Coordinates of C-alpha atoms in Angstrom, one line a residue:
X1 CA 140.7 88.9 90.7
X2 CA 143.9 87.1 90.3
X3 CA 144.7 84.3 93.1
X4 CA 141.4 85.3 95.6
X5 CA 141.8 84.3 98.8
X6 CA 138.9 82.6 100.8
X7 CA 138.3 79.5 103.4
X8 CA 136.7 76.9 102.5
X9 CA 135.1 74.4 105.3
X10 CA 136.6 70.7 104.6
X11 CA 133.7 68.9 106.7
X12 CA 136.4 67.5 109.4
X13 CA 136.0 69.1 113.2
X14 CA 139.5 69.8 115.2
X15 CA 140.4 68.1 118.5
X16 CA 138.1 71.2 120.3
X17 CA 135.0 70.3 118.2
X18 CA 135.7 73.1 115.8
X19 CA 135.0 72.6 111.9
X20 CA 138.2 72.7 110.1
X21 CA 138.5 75.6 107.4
X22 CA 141.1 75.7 104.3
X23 CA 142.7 78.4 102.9
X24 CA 143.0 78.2 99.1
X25 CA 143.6 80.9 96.3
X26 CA 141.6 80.7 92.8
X27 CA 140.8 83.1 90.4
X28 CA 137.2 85.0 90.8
X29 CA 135.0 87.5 89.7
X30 CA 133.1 89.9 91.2
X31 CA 130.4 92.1 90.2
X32 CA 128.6 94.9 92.2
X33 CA 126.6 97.8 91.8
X34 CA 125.6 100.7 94.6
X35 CA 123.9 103.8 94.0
X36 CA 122.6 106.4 96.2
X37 CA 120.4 109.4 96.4
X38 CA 120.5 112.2 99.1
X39 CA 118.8 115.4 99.8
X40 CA 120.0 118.3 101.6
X41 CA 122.4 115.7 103.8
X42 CA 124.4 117.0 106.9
X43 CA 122.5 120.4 106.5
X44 CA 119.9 121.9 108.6
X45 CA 116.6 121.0 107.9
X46 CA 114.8 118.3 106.2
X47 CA 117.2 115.6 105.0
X48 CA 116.9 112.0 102.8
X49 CA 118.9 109.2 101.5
X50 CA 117.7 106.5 98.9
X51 CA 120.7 103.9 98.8
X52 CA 120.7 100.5 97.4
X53 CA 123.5 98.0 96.7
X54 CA 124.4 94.2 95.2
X55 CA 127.5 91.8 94.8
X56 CA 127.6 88.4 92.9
X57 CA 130.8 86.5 93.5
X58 CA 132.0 83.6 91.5
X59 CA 135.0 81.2 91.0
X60 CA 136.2 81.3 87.6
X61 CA 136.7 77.8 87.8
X62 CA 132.3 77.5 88.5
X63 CA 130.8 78.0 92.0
X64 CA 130.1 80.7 94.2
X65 CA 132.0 82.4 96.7
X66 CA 131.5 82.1 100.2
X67 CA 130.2 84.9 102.6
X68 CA 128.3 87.0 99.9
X69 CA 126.7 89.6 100.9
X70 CA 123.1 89.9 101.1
X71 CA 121.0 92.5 98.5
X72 CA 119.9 95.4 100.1
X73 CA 117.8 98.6 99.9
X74 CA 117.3 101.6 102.6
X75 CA 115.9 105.1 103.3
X76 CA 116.9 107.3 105.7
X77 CA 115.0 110.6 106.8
X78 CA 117.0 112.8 108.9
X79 CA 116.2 116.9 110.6
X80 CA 118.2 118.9 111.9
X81 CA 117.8 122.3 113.5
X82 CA 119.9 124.0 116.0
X83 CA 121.5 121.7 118.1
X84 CA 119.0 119.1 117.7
X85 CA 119.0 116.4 115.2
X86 CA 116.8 113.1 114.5
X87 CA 116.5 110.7 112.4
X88 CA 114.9 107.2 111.4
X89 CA 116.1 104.8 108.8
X90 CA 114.9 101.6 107.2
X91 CA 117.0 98.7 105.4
X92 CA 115.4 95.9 103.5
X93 CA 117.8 93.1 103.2
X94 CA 117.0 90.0 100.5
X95 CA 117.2 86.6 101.4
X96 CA 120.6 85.6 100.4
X97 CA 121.0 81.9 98.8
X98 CA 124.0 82.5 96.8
X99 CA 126.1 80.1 98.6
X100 CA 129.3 78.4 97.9
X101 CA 129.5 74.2 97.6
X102 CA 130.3 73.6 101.1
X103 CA 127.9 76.0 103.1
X104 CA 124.4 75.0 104.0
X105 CA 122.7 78.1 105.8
X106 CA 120.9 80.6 103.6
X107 CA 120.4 83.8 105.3
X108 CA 116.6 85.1 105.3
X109 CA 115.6 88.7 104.5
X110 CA 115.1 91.3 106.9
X111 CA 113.7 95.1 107.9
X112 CA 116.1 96.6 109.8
X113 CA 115.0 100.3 111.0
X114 CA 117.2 102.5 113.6
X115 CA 115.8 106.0 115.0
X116 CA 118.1 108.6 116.8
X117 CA 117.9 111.9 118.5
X118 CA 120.6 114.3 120.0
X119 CA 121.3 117.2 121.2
X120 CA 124.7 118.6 121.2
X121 CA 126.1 121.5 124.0
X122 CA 129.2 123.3 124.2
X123 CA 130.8 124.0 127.7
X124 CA 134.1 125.5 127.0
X125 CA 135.8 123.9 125.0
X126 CA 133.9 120.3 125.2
X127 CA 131.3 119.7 123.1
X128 CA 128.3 117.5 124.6
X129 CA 126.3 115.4 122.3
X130 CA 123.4 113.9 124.2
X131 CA 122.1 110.9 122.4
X132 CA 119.2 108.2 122.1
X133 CA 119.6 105.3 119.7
X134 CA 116.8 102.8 119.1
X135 CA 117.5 100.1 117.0
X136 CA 115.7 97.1 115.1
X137 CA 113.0 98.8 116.6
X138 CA 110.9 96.0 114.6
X139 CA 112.5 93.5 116.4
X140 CA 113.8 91.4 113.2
X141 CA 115.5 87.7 113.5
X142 CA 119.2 89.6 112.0
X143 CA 121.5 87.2 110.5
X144 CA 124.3 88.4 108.4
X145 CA 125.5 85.9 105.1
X146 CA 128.8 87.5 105.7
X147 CA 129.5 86.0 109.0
X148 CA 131.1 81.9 109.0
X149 CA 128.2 80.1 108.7
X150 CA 128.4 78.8 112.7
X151 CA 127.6 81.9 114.0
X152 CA 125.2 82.9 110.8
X153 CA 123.2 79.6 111.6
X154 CA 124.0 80.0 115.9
X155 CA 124.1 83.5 116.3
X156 CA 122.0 86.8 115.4
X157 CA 121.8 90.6 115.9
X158 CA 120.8 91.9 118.6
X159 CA 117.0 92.6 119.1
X160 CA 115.0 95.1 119.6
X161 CA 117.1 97.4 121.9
X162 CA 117.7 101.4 122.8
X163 CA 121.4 103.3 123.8
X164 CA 121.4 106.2 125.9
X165 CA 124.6 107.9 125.9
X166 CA 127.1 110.9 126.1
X167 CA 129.9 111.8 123.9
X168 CA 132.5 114.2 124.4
X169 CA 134.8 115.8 122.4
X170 CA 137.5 118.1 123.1

């Protein structure tokens, strides 16, 4: 890429406390690969979903680019009959210590897994789509490398945690 884009922390703290970022442009590169797998997905039945994906960004000039995102794998296993469906996921996220001159906090991996159950009604002409999320069910310490590194080393994911909820369409 041509004249990237990207803030860079200059050590120095505004009259508020805050670190002072800088805006520059340099050239970069920027590799990735994703692939995925799936089964029988959004039909009824039995469904699954292998993913995986990577990213390595560099300055041309040497050094890494900030915010990289961390390497990850998942499964997902899904059914569906009817107007029921359920499913349960897990995501394996590397620890992520590609980090650009000026940042300090590496991210550590993590095991996310989500499960999820509906139930979807029609009354007229408004569909109703019962639902019951569970997520990080294994209660993980979730810090994403792609947030500023404040709220990366401050700040985390919610824990272990479960939404009950309605949605209507119509």
């Amino acid at each position: 890429m041509s004249n990237f884009i990207y803030g860079a922390y200059t050590g120095e703290t505004d009259a508020d406390g805050e670190s002072v970022r800088k805006f520059s442009q340099a050239d970069a590169t920027i590799r990735g690969a994703e692939a995925e797998v799936t089964y029988n997905w959004r039909q009824s039945g039995f469904s699954a979903r292998l993913f995986g994906d990577t990213a390595r960004g560099t300055l041309d000039a040497g050094g890494n680019l900030p915010l990289q995102a961390a390497d990850r794998v998942g499964v997902e296993g899904a059914y569906r009959i009817g107007a029921w469906r359920g499913g349960v996921s897990l995501i394996h996220a590397f620890r992520q210590t590609r980090l650009a001159s000026f940042e300090t906090a590496q991210t550590p991996g993590y095991n996310l897994v989500d499960a999820n159950l509906s139930y979807t009604q029609r009354v007229g002409q408004t569909s109703l789509t019962w639902f019951l999320l569970a997520r990080n069910l294994l209660n993980q310490d979730i810090r994403y490398s792609t947030t500023v590194e404040a709220l990366r080393i401050y700040g985390q994911q919610p824990g272990r945690n479960v939404i009950l909820g309605v949605r209507v369409a119509y």
